[in-house]
XYZ file of C-alpha atoms in Angstrom:
644
model
C 83.256 33.249 -76.255
C 81.469 35.032 -79.055
C 78.342 35.718 -76.955
C 80.323 37.731 -74.420
C 82.531 39.492 -76.963
C 79.336 40.707 -78.638
C 77.873 41.689 -75.258
C 80.983 43.760 -74.424
C 80.670 45.555 -77.771
C 76.980 46.330 -77.083
C 77.792 47.605 -73.594
C 80.447 49.904 -75.082
C 77.879 51.313 -77.549
C 75.463 51.981 -74.683
C 78.187 53.511 -72.502
C 79.341 55.823 -75.302
C 75.783 56.918 -76.107
C 75.004 57.656 -72.454
C 78.217 59.681 -72.111
C 77.483 61.541 -75.349
C 74.004 62.511 -74.109
C 75.502 63.712 -70.820
C 78.177 65.759 -72.595
C 75.614 67.375 -74.902
C 73.351 68.325 -72.034
C 75.851 69.203 -69.318
C 79.557 69.414 -70.105
C 79.355 71.397 -73.339
C 77.091 74.088 -71.908
C 78.324 77.077 -69.891
C 77.448 77.507 -66.216
C 74.570 79.911 -66.907
C 72.953 77.512 -69.417
C 73.467 74.489 -67.168
C 71.840 76.406 -64.363
C 68.918 77.414 -66.591
C 68.426 73.797 -67.740
C 68.454 72.571 -64.136
C 71.717 70.585 -64.313
C 73.384 72.890 -61.780
C 72.376 74.697 -58.586
C 74.584 77.763 -58.251
C 75.262 79.600 -56.017
C 74.262 77.553 -53.005
C 74.615 77.906 -49.241
C 75.686 75.154 -46.827
C 73.036 75.233 -44.079
C 73.898 72.073 -42.109
C 76.278 69.129 -42.065
C 76.756 65.986 -39.964
C 78.571 62.644 -39.915
C 76.078 59.755 -40.189
C 76.065 56.509 -38.212
C 77.889 54.812 -41.083
C 80.624 57.454 -41.089
C 79.261 59.225 -44.191
C 79.154 62.999 -44.500
C 75.652 64.420 -44.967
C 75.199 68.062 -45.894
C 72.110 70.167 -46.510
C 72.379 72.923 -49.109
C 70.009 75.693 -50.167
C 69.704 77.804 -53.298
C 68.185 81.240 -53.752
C 64.387 80.973 -53.376
C 64.004 83.025 -56.577
C 65.917 80.390 -58.546
C 64.223 78.520 -61.392
C 62.297 75.614 -59.859
C 62.904 73.212 -62.775
C 65.843 70.855 -62.307
C 66.898 67.263 -63.003
C 68.119 66.383 -59.488
C 66.368 63.484 -57.781
C 67.027 60.988 -54.998
C 70.078 58.913 -55.892
C 71.461 61.252 -58.583
C 75.296 61.251 -58.689
C 76.485 64.833 -58.115
C 79.590 66.934 -57.647
C 79.912 69.687 -55.040
C 82.228 72.379 -56.415
C 83.635 75.783 -55.521
C 84.331 78.625 -57.946
C 87.420 80.167 -56.389
C 88.617 83.532 -57.656
C 91.884 83.309 -59.569
C 91.757 79.491 -59.775
C 91.494 78.001 -63.264
C 90.365 74.577 -62.036
C 87.590 74.388 -59.491
C 87.844 71.695 -56.802
C 85.036 69.094 -56.681
C 83.800 66.413 -54.275
C 81.557 63.585 -55.543
C 78.405 62.451 -53.787
C 74.776 61.405 -54.136
C 71.464 63.245 -53.615
C 69.696 61.933 -50.472
C 66.589 64.074 -51.035
C 65.542 67.243 -52.793
C 62.621 69.522 -51.901
C 61.966 72.801 -53.702
C 65.143 74.844 -53.018
C 66.746 72.478 -50.509
C 68.879 69.424 -51.196
C 70.583 66.903 -48.914
C 73.787 65.302 -50.206
C 75.794 62.278 -49.070
C 79.454 62.937 -49.917
C 82.022 60.204 -50.519
C 84.339 62.036 -48.131
C 84.434 61.567 -44.343
C 85.008 65.267 -43.680
C 84.180 68.645 -45.184
C 86.487 69.635 -48.072
C 89.175 72.103 -46.939
C 88.080 74.511 -49.731
C 84.491 74.736 -48.499
C 84.850 78.410 -47.456
C 87.141 79.533 -50.298
C 84.601 80.447 -52.987
C 81.009 80.293 -54.195
C 79.615 76.775 -53.924
C 77.552 74.892 -56.495
C 76.319 71.353 -57.153
C 75.975 69.667 -60.559
C 74.839 66.371 -62.049
C 77.735 63.988 -62.793
C 78.021 61.200 -65.331
C 77.979 57.878 -63.508
C 80.219 55.377 -65.304
C 80.730 53.195 -62.224
C 77.825 50.913 -63.175
C 79.262 50.452 -66.670
C 82.654 49.467 -65.259
C 81.020 46.970 -62.905
C 79.043 45.421 -65.779
C 82.137 45.257 -67.969
C 84.139 43.535 -65.197
C 81.325 41.050 -64.604
C 81.132 40.085 -68.302
C 84.899 39.496 -68.393
C 84.777 37.432 -65.180
C 82.004 35.221 -66.578
C 83.697 34.945 -69.973
C 86.965 33.785 -68.392
C 85.386 31.350 -65.909
C 86.773 27.859 -66.450
C 86.013 24.522 -64.837
C 84.107 26.030 -61.905
C 80.496 26.594 -60.816
C 80.248 29.961 -62.601
C 81.370 28.373 -65.877
C 78.714 25.648 -65.486
C 75.964 28.186 -64.729
C 77.080 30.347 -67.650
C 76.849 27.423 -70.042
C 73.294 26.640 -68.910
C 72.132 30.267 -69.053
C 73.432 30.852 -72.590
C 71.963 27.539 -73.765
C 75.104 25.468 -74.275
C 74.054 22.958 -71.591
C 70.618 21.731 -70.545
C 69.293 22.795 -67.136
C 68.729 19.945 -64.703
C 66.164 19.427 -61.950
C 66.014 17.070 -58.988
C 63.072 15.704 -57.026
C 61.394 17.684 -54.255
C 60.419 15.160 -51.556
C 57.201 15.801 -49.590
C 56.577 19.315 -50.912
C 53.752 20.786 -48.871
C 51.317 22.777 -51.016
C 51.275 26.281 -49.532
C 47.659 27.189 -48.690
C 47.990 30.887 -49.611
C 49.181 30.051 -53.165
C 47.203 28.707 -56.114
C 48.158 25.563 -58.030
C 50.423 27.313 -60.581
C 52.106 29.415 -57.890
C 52.822 26.255 -55.888
C 54.158 24.617 -59.053
C 56.532 27.578 -59.531
C 57.812 27.264 -55.936
C 58.294 23.519 -56.416
C 60.283 24.129 -59.625
C 62.548 26.580 -57.758
C 63.185 24.005 -55.012
C 63.894 21.284 -57.599
C 66.244 23.415 -59.749
C 69.915 22.474 -59.719
C 70.976 25.310 -62.019
C 68.241 27.777 -63.022
C 64.483 28.312 -62.672
C 62.193 31.051 -63.986
C 58.886 32.436 -62.726
C 56.949 34.058 -65.580
C 54.445 36.401 -63.982
C 51.939 38.183 -66.273
C 50.109 41.252 -64.838
C 48.228 40.665 -61.580
C 49.240 36.997 -61.208
C 51.060 37.391 -57.875
C 54.652 37.125 -59.104
C 56.108 38.903 -56.060
C 53.998 36.810 -53.669
C 55.212 33.622 -55.372
C 58.833 34.746 -55.400
C 58.842 35.660 -51.700
C 57.222 32.291 -50.892
C 59.988 30.535 -52.871
C 62.664 32.514 -50.998
C 61.121 31.571 -47.622
C 60.991 27.879 -48.635
C 64.636 27.913 -49.773
C 65.685 29.340 -46.410
C 64.371 26.222 -44.686
C 67.416 24.375 -46.037
C 69.783 27.255 -46.902
C 71.412 29.615 -44.410
C 71.422 32.754 -46.577
C 70.334 33.957 -50.039
C 70.927 37.038 -52.185
C 67.844 38.826 -53.564
C 68.259 41.453 -56.290
C 66.463 43.462 -58.967
C 67.445 46.106 -61.513
C 65.799 49.045 -59.704
C 65.810 50.299 -56.120
C 62.002 50.437 -56.194
C 61.755 46.709 -56.985
C 64.379 45.849 -54.344
C 62.515 47.918 -51.731
C 59.223 46.148 -52.528
C 60.857 42.725 -52.120
C 62.590 43.822 -48.918
C 59.239 44.929 -47.490
C 57.521 41.629 -48.427
C 60.350 39.517 -46.982
C 60.340 41.463 -43.708
C 56.567 40.900 -43.513
C 57.297 37.143 -43.700
C 59.386 37.460 -40.540
C 62.737 36.933 -42.277
C 65.959 38.666 -41.193
C 66.749 41.067 -44.055
C 69.715 43.374 -44.617
C 69.233 46.015 -47.333
C 72.513 47.063 -48.962
C 72.874 50.311 -50.917
C 73.291 54.030 -50.501
C 70.744 55.286 -47.906
C 69.855 58.049 -50.392
C 68.451 55.392 -52.715
C 66.508 53.386 -50.106
C 62.872 54.092 -49.246
C 62.558 55.930 -45.903
C 60.282 53.212 -44.475
C 63.069 50.637 -44.909
C 66.024 52.624 -43.585
C 65.872 50.663 -40.294
C 66.942 47.600 -42.314
C 69.742 49.398 -44.166
C 73.360 48.646 -43.388
C 74.019 52.083 -41.837
C 71.094 51.793 -39.424
C 71.948 48.200 -38.526
C 75.519 49.259 -37.740
C 74.140 52.006 -35.462
C 72.032 49.437 -33.553
C 74.960 47.064 -32.974
C 76.170 46.846 -29.313
C 79.734 47.763 -30.353
C 78.714 50.853 -32.282
C 79.358 53.001 -29.174
C 83.014 51.916 -29.248
C 83.215 52.719 -32.967
C 81.702 56.159 -32.428
C 84.064 56.878 -29.529
C 87.150 55.937 -31.585
C 86.060 58.171 -34.472
C 85.346 61.075 -32.147
C 88.769 60.758 -30.493
C 90.434 60.601 -33.928
C 88.604 63.785 -34.958
C 89.764 65.517 -31.741
C 93.422 64.655 -32.497
C 93.009 65.904 -36.083
C 91.640 69.219 -34.815
C 94.518 69.567 -32.351
C 97.002 68.852 -35.153
C 95.421 71.505 -37.358
C 96.377 74.178 -34.817
C 100.029 73.561 -35.632
C 100.830 75.227 -38.954
C 103.435 73.711 -41.263
C 105.713 76.774 -41.060
C 106.113 76.489 -37.261
C 109.344 75.258 -35.710
C 110.673 71.683 -35.574
C 109.076 70.939 -32.168
C 105.647 72.069 -33.380
C 106.027 70.058 -36.583
C 106.934 66.992 -34.528
C 103.939 67.533 -32.250
C 101.656 67.856 -35.274
C 103.100 64.632 -36.704
C 102.493 62.748 -33.429
C 98.899 63.989 -33.176
C 98.131 62.979 -36.783
C 99.717 59.552 -36.175
C 97.542 59.070 -33.100
C 94.464 60.015 -35.164
C 95.556 57.505 -37.805
C 95.958 54.722 -35.191
C 92.524 55.441 -33.750
C 90.954 55.330 -37.235
C 92.643 51.941 -37.828
C 91.077 50.646 -34.618
C 87.745 52.129 -35.723
C 88.085 50.306 -39.051
C 88.739 46.990 -37.269
C 85.679 47.527 -35.068
C 83.539 48.436 -38.073
C 84.713 45.348 -39.992
C 83.831 43.187 -36.977
C 80.315 44.706 -36.895
C 79.926 44.271 -40.669
C 80.985 40.612 -40.532
C 78.559 39.972 -37.675
C 75.654 41.610 -39.540
C 76.390 39.753 -42.782
C 76.625 36.420 -40.922
C 73.392 36.887 -38.949
C 71.038 37.903 -41.782
C 69.031 35.380 -43.814
C 68.454 37.609 -46.849
C 70.717 40.239 -48.348
C 68.876 42.565 -50.750
C 70.499 44.961 -53.228
C 70.210 46.186 -56.804
C 72.084 44.173 -59.433
C 74.852 46.769 -59.669
C 74.709 47.172 -55.883
C 75.871 43.560 -55.488
C 79.264 44.688 -56.812
C 79.989 46.169 -53.357
C 83.267 45.203 -51.668
C 81.149 43.831 -48.783
C 80.173 40.887 -50.998
C 83.570 40.448 -52.677
C 84.399 36.735 -53.047
C 81.129 35.817 -51.300
C 79.062 32.951 -52.757
C 75.353 32.301 -52.231
C 73.522 28.982 -52.516
C 70.780 30.787 -54.469
C 70.625 34.213 -56.108
C 67.143 35.548 -56.905
C 66.672 38.208 -59.600
C 63.265 39.919 -59.712
C 62.020 42.061 -62.636
C 64.597 40.132 -64.684
C 62.747 40.962 -67.909
C 63.600 44.629 -67.323
C 67.248 44.066 -66.449
C 70.104 44.495 -68.907
C 72.017 41.240 -69.370
C 75.413 42.711 -68.326
C 73.936 43.818 -64.971
C 72.526 40.323 -64.306
C 75.973 38.738 -64.574
C 77.245 40.852 -61.626
C 74.899 38.972 -59.286
C 75.079 35.614 -61.100
C 78.860 35.539 -60.544
C 78.073 35.055 -56.820
C 75.585 32.196 -57.324
C 75.515 28.429 -57.010
C 72.135 28.549 -58.772
C 69.881 31.301 -60.128
C 66.155 32.006 -59.942
C 64.709 34.757 -62.146
C 61.218 36.261 -62.093
C 59.640 38.655 -64.583
C 57.485 39.022 -67.680
C 59.141 39.623 -71.062
C 55.749 40.666 -72.463
C 55.850 43.862 -70.392
C 58.326 46.776 -70.330
C 61.763 45.932 -71.741
C 65.007 47.327 -70.259
C 65.791 50.972 -70.949
C 68.441 51.150 -73.693
C 69.771 54.586 -74.690
C 71.680 53.451 -77.790
C 69.319 52.557 -80.632
C 72.143 50.649 -82.327
C 72.882 48.573 -79.202
C 69.160 47.874 -78.828
C 68.865 46.730 -82.451
C 71.893 44.447 -82.081
C 70.442 42.668 -79.054
C 71.023 44.627 -75.829
C 67.277 45.093 -75.355
C 66.785 41.304 -75.346
C 67.192 40.117 -71.768
C 68.991 37.090 -70.374
C 65.590 36.071 -68.903
C 63.991 35.899 -72.360
C 67.011 34.334 -74.090
C 67.540 31.610 -71.484
C 63.895 30.506 -71.432
C 63.835 30.267 -75.250
C 67.147 28.364 -75.450
C 66.239 25.883 -72.704
C 62.772 25.253 -74.162
C 64.438 24.598 -77.514
C 66.486 21.920 -75.726
C 63.304 20.478 -74.238
C 63.924 21.736 -70.703
C 60.917 23.478 -69.120
C 62.749 25.939 -66.894
C 59.887 28.465 -66.641
C 56.554 28.257 -64.860
C 53.955 30.734 -66.073
C 51.478 31.936 -63.463
C 48.015 31.739 -65.008
C 45.461 33.201 -62.582
C 45.282 36.991 -62.391
C 43.683 38.765 -59.417
C 43.476 42.315 -60.785
C 41.087 42.899 -63.670
C 37.730 42.155 -65.205
C 37.808 39.437 -67.880
C 37.050 41.936 -70.689
C 40.028 44.116 -69.662
C 42.304 41.071 -69.502
C 41.217 39.168 -72.594
C 42.842 41.125 -75.432
C 46.290 41.044 -73.783
C 45.669 37.400 -72.887
C 45.236 36.446 -76.564
C 47.994 38.731 -77.894
C 50.745 37.958 -75.379
C 49.899 34.909 -73.270
C 48.429 32.406 -75.788
C 45.046 32.570 -74.052
C 46.403 30.867 -70.912
C 45.424 33.600 -68.440
C 42.294 33.242 -66.342
C 40.593 35.890 -64.232
C 40.136 34.823 -60.595
C 36.412 34.466 -59.733
C 36.537 37.451 -57.354
C 37.620 39.844 -60.150
C 36.267 38.183 -63.310
C 33.036 40.211 -63.267
C 34.130 43.112 -61.056
C 32.514 46.325 -62.404
C 32.031 49.865 -61.140
C 28.263 49.205 -61.125
C 26.012 46.223 -61.907
C 23.172 48.242 -63.496
C 23.208 47.539 -67.263
C 21.179 50.703 -67.932
C 24.276 52.728 -66.884
C 26.793 51.729 -69.606
C 29.394 54.301 -68.515
C 29.651 52.466 -65.160
C 28.663 48.953 -66.226
C 30.928 48.564 -69.281
C 34.467 47.443 -68.162
C 36.175 48.470 -71.423
C 35.500 51.342 -73.808
C 37.288 52.575 -76.921
C 36.476 56.195 -77.806
C 37.299 56.785 -81.466
C 38.312 60.333 -82.476
C 38.627 59.512 -86.213
C 37.202 62.305 -88.368
C 37.118 64.838 -85.505
C 40.175 66.767 -86.700
C 42.043 66.205 -83.407
C 45.523 66.465 -84.922
C 48.632 65.668 -82.855
C 51.038 68.551 -82.173
C 54.705 68.705 -81.256
C 56.042 70.522 -78.205
C 58.876 72.774 -79.456
C 61.040 72.470 -76.320
C 60.831 68.726 -75.629
C 59.890 67.496 -79.160
C 57.294 65.307 -77.400
C 53.812 65.019 -78.914
C 50.479 66.102 -77.474
C 46.862 66.301 -78.594
C 44.923 69.087 -76.807
C 41.459 68.234 -78.196
C 41.881 64.582 -77.258
C 42.971 65.590 -73.724
C 39.962 67.887 -73.310
C 37.560 65.209 -74.568
C 39.044 62.689 -72.127
C 38.541 65.106 -69.224
C 34.965 65.694 -70.375
C 34.386 61.918 -70.374
C 35.941 61.559 -66.899
C 33.789 64.407 -65.559
C 30.681 62.586 -66.790
C 31.939 59.297 -65.318
C 32.678 60.934 -61.942
C 29.240 62.577 -61.799
C 27.610 59.195 -62.466
C 29.715 57.616 -59.729
C 28.612 60.309 -57.266
C 24.967 59.731 -58.140
C 25.097 55.919 -57.939
C 27.607 55.084 -55.197
C 27.918 56.097 -51.513
C 30.353 59.042 -50.985
C 32.807 56.927 -48.947
C 32.994 54.373 -51.805
C 33.660 57.110 -54.399
C 36.389 58.595 -52.171
C 38.253 55.263 -52.161
C 38.305 54.911 -55.957
C 41.595 55.463 -57.776
C 41.907 56.846 -61.301
C 44.974 56.693 -63.537
C 45.488 58.517 -66.829
C 48.273 57.090 -68.962
C 49.798 58.573 -72.084
C 52.953 57.347 -73.843
C 53.900 61.007 -74.475
C 55.314 63.262 -71.737
C 53.911 66.445 -73.305
C 50.403 64.952 -73.161
C 50.947 63.935 -69.521
C 51.955 67.531 -68.653
C 48.849 68.889 -70.394
C 46.576 66.373 -68.672
C 48.019 67.248 -65.258
C 47.329 70.941 -65.934
C 43.731 70.192 -66.967
C 43.191 67.958 -63.926
C 43.831 70.824 -61.499
C 40.394 72.309 -62.208
C 38.447 69.050 -61.795
C 36.446 67.720 -58.831
C 38.251 64.363 -59.052
C 41.837 65.694 -59.085
C 42.591 64.164 -55.650
C 41.671 60.672 -56.869
C 43.604 60.921 -60.132
C 47.204 60.633 -61.319
C 48.427 61.230 -64.862
C 51.752 59.659 -65.869
C 53.643 57.799 -68.595
C 53.518 54.019 -69.056
C 56.803 53.661 -67.141
C 55.337 55.710 -64.299
C 52.553 53.146 -63.837
C 54.733 50.016 -64.096
C 53.841 47.595 -61.290
C 50.803 49.645 -60.221
C 47.035 49.315 -60.555
C 43.971 51.616 -60.425
C 40.196 51.060 -60.333
C 39.867 53.135 -63.509
C 42.533 53.579 -66.186
C 42.217 55.965 -69.135
C 44.761 55.836 -71.952
C 45.291 58.830 -74.245
C 47.046 57.564 -77.392
C 47.692 61.043 -78.913
C 48.703 59.958 -82.436
C 46.498 61.425 -85.189
C 48.052 62.188 -88.564
C 47.482 61.614 -92.268
C 50.481 59.310 -92.694
C 49.439 56.645 -90.183
C 52.646 57.205 -88.168
C 52.441 55.899 -84.601
C 56.102 56.101 -83.471
C 56.903 54.099 -80.366
C 53.281 52.988 -79.989
C 54.626 50.170 -82.189
C 56.198 48.732 -79.022
C 53.083 46.768 -78.118
C 54.620 45.528 -74.855
C 54.266 49.057 -73.487
C 50.592 49.035 -74.426
C 50.234 45.675 -72.678
C 51.499 47.329 -69.467
C 49.188 50.338 -69.874
C 46.046 48.272 -70.527
C 46.624 45.838 -67.670
C 46.810 48.479 -64.910
C 42.977 48.716 -64.789
C 40.908 46.732 -62.288
C 37.270 47.629 -63.050
C 37.301 49.969 -66.046
C 39.620 50.638 -68.981
C 39.011 53.585 -71.332
C 41.140 54.090 -74.443
C 40.852 57.206 -76.589
C 42.514 57.529 -79.982
C 42.182 57.975 -83.732
C 41.347 54.631 -85.378
C 42.214 55.994 -88.863
C 45.841 56.518 -87.748
C 46.222 53.626 -85.320
C 44.499 50.813 -87.235
C 47.216 50.849 -89.882
C 49.171 48.786 -87.329
C 47.807 45.239 -86.972
C 47.860 45.277 -83.140
C 45.552 48.303 -82.942
C 43.400 47.013 -85.789
C 42.823 43.816 -83.795
C 42.223 45.846 -80.625
C 39.506 47.879 -82.403
C 37.936 44.663 -83.703
C 37.936 43.303 -80.147
C 36.242 46.501 -78.862
C 33.523 46.104 -81.507
C 33.019 42.407 -80.694
C 32.336 43.108 -77.016
C 30.297 46.259 -77.830
C 32.913 48.511 -76.217
C 33.368 50.780 -79.263
C 31.915 54.286 -79.399
C 32.728 57.421 -81.381
C 33.896 60.738 -79.995
C 30.877 62.365 -81.658
C 28.654 60.701 -79.046
C 30.515 62.553 -76.286
C 30.707 65.853 -78.133
C 26.986 66.058 -78.816
């Protein structure tokens, strides 16, 4: 099929680009440079190690406290533990994953079940590895779907790529759920009626996750078990938490290093440890380890009798480990049979635990941020598919510009809705009532992205910081501060090549200081203490500068500065957006991706403040219309007013 041949070619472009970036940053640099750039910790010291409940080897390492603090390691990073051994040309390495990292300490989960035998032979180090496992899993999934013939996967494939029309049945006696609004109930009903696919389109603040979890709970009234997935661990963890709160039996698959600490009790490793037969498993492993240690006392150059004894001891260890494996498989089967919901990332569903397993329904959340190849991994296990997301918010991250241009950045969620609607099949239900923001904050995005269909719920429609109209800084829900003509030129950071605008940052902090002082004067202290403030900038260099400036402010504890991606899925009482761009050529770079601006603007609940240079930005129609909107609702003011 041409669709999948093209998809394989795009995946290859992305894979190659990702590898190229890794090689440029890591492989082609010497050890000293890699260490300086934070790709390597070297030398390190092994301070503790243990075998976990799931039989995985955990080890805690430390680096010299004088070492450079900057590094790229984070929870879930694939890493290699290595030893530089004198006289050896090739250093040995053991792969693993970062469980956590704090200052100069790091905890690793190794793929091995025991410490490497070279652990004491040289200076140890740990480095970031290129992870091509996810690419291989996506490639395999595409080929599996492409080759499917005359089976359920082939039928689902044909509906999802628009070759066949999606069909729906009747839902007899559907009880309207009292905690959902009319559109949310309609979305749940569509999921229950779907024979092939259904989509929940959830604009900002419309309760997409609430609706999706309600749909999952309703499906489980007639289905024994479902698979729930998303592209990121964060999204999977959020769903896991919501489903547990509904009283459902949930099993969270995935590396413990990538699972939120609060949910570890629901992870596979912890569930194995709680099983009544885990004691037997632990005993078998311990006995096997004892026999291995006894065998290690017999060196290979001993006599025939000693060699025979060593062989017998190792065989006994092997037999015990086989018994341990049988016991573990029994526990795993029991856990998988007993749970109602299995949650995992899209690539995490490629685990051998789910090999050849089929689910009545597979749910994919944040589907508008998921690469199409990753979606097919989970879909290959489905009888029917339900996707939730919003293709008017952040797109998937694509490293290859060429792959993005050729279609990799367009999701299966977006494509399938468009193709089915073209066939006259309404597969998607758009949620229309938002419970987050004031009408004036919502309305511009509503017109630009949602055809004016969004409504603000009565409880938030007129929700302001203060009702007194004589205090515009608190009463006005939306303000645009125009820096045109102020000479606030953008600058480029030499190290990162990211842009920043120091005068704009300082003016924003001045504005926030004034706002905070007004809040203190007009609101009770306990109310001010509960307020949350977010500062968003599309440019990392500006975010760094803003975080530095925030340290000296009275409202630092209430405030977080981050990129658009950093605020995805979140909300704050007050959001300030620093747009940075100010140049004579009207260049606005990736501010042209208006979906990112949609995300940034819709994080605010009671007040949205945008600061930028209209002369530069208004050369793009989106920002020109945004400025017109600000003027219409009397939200426009010039920077000169603040500087006076």
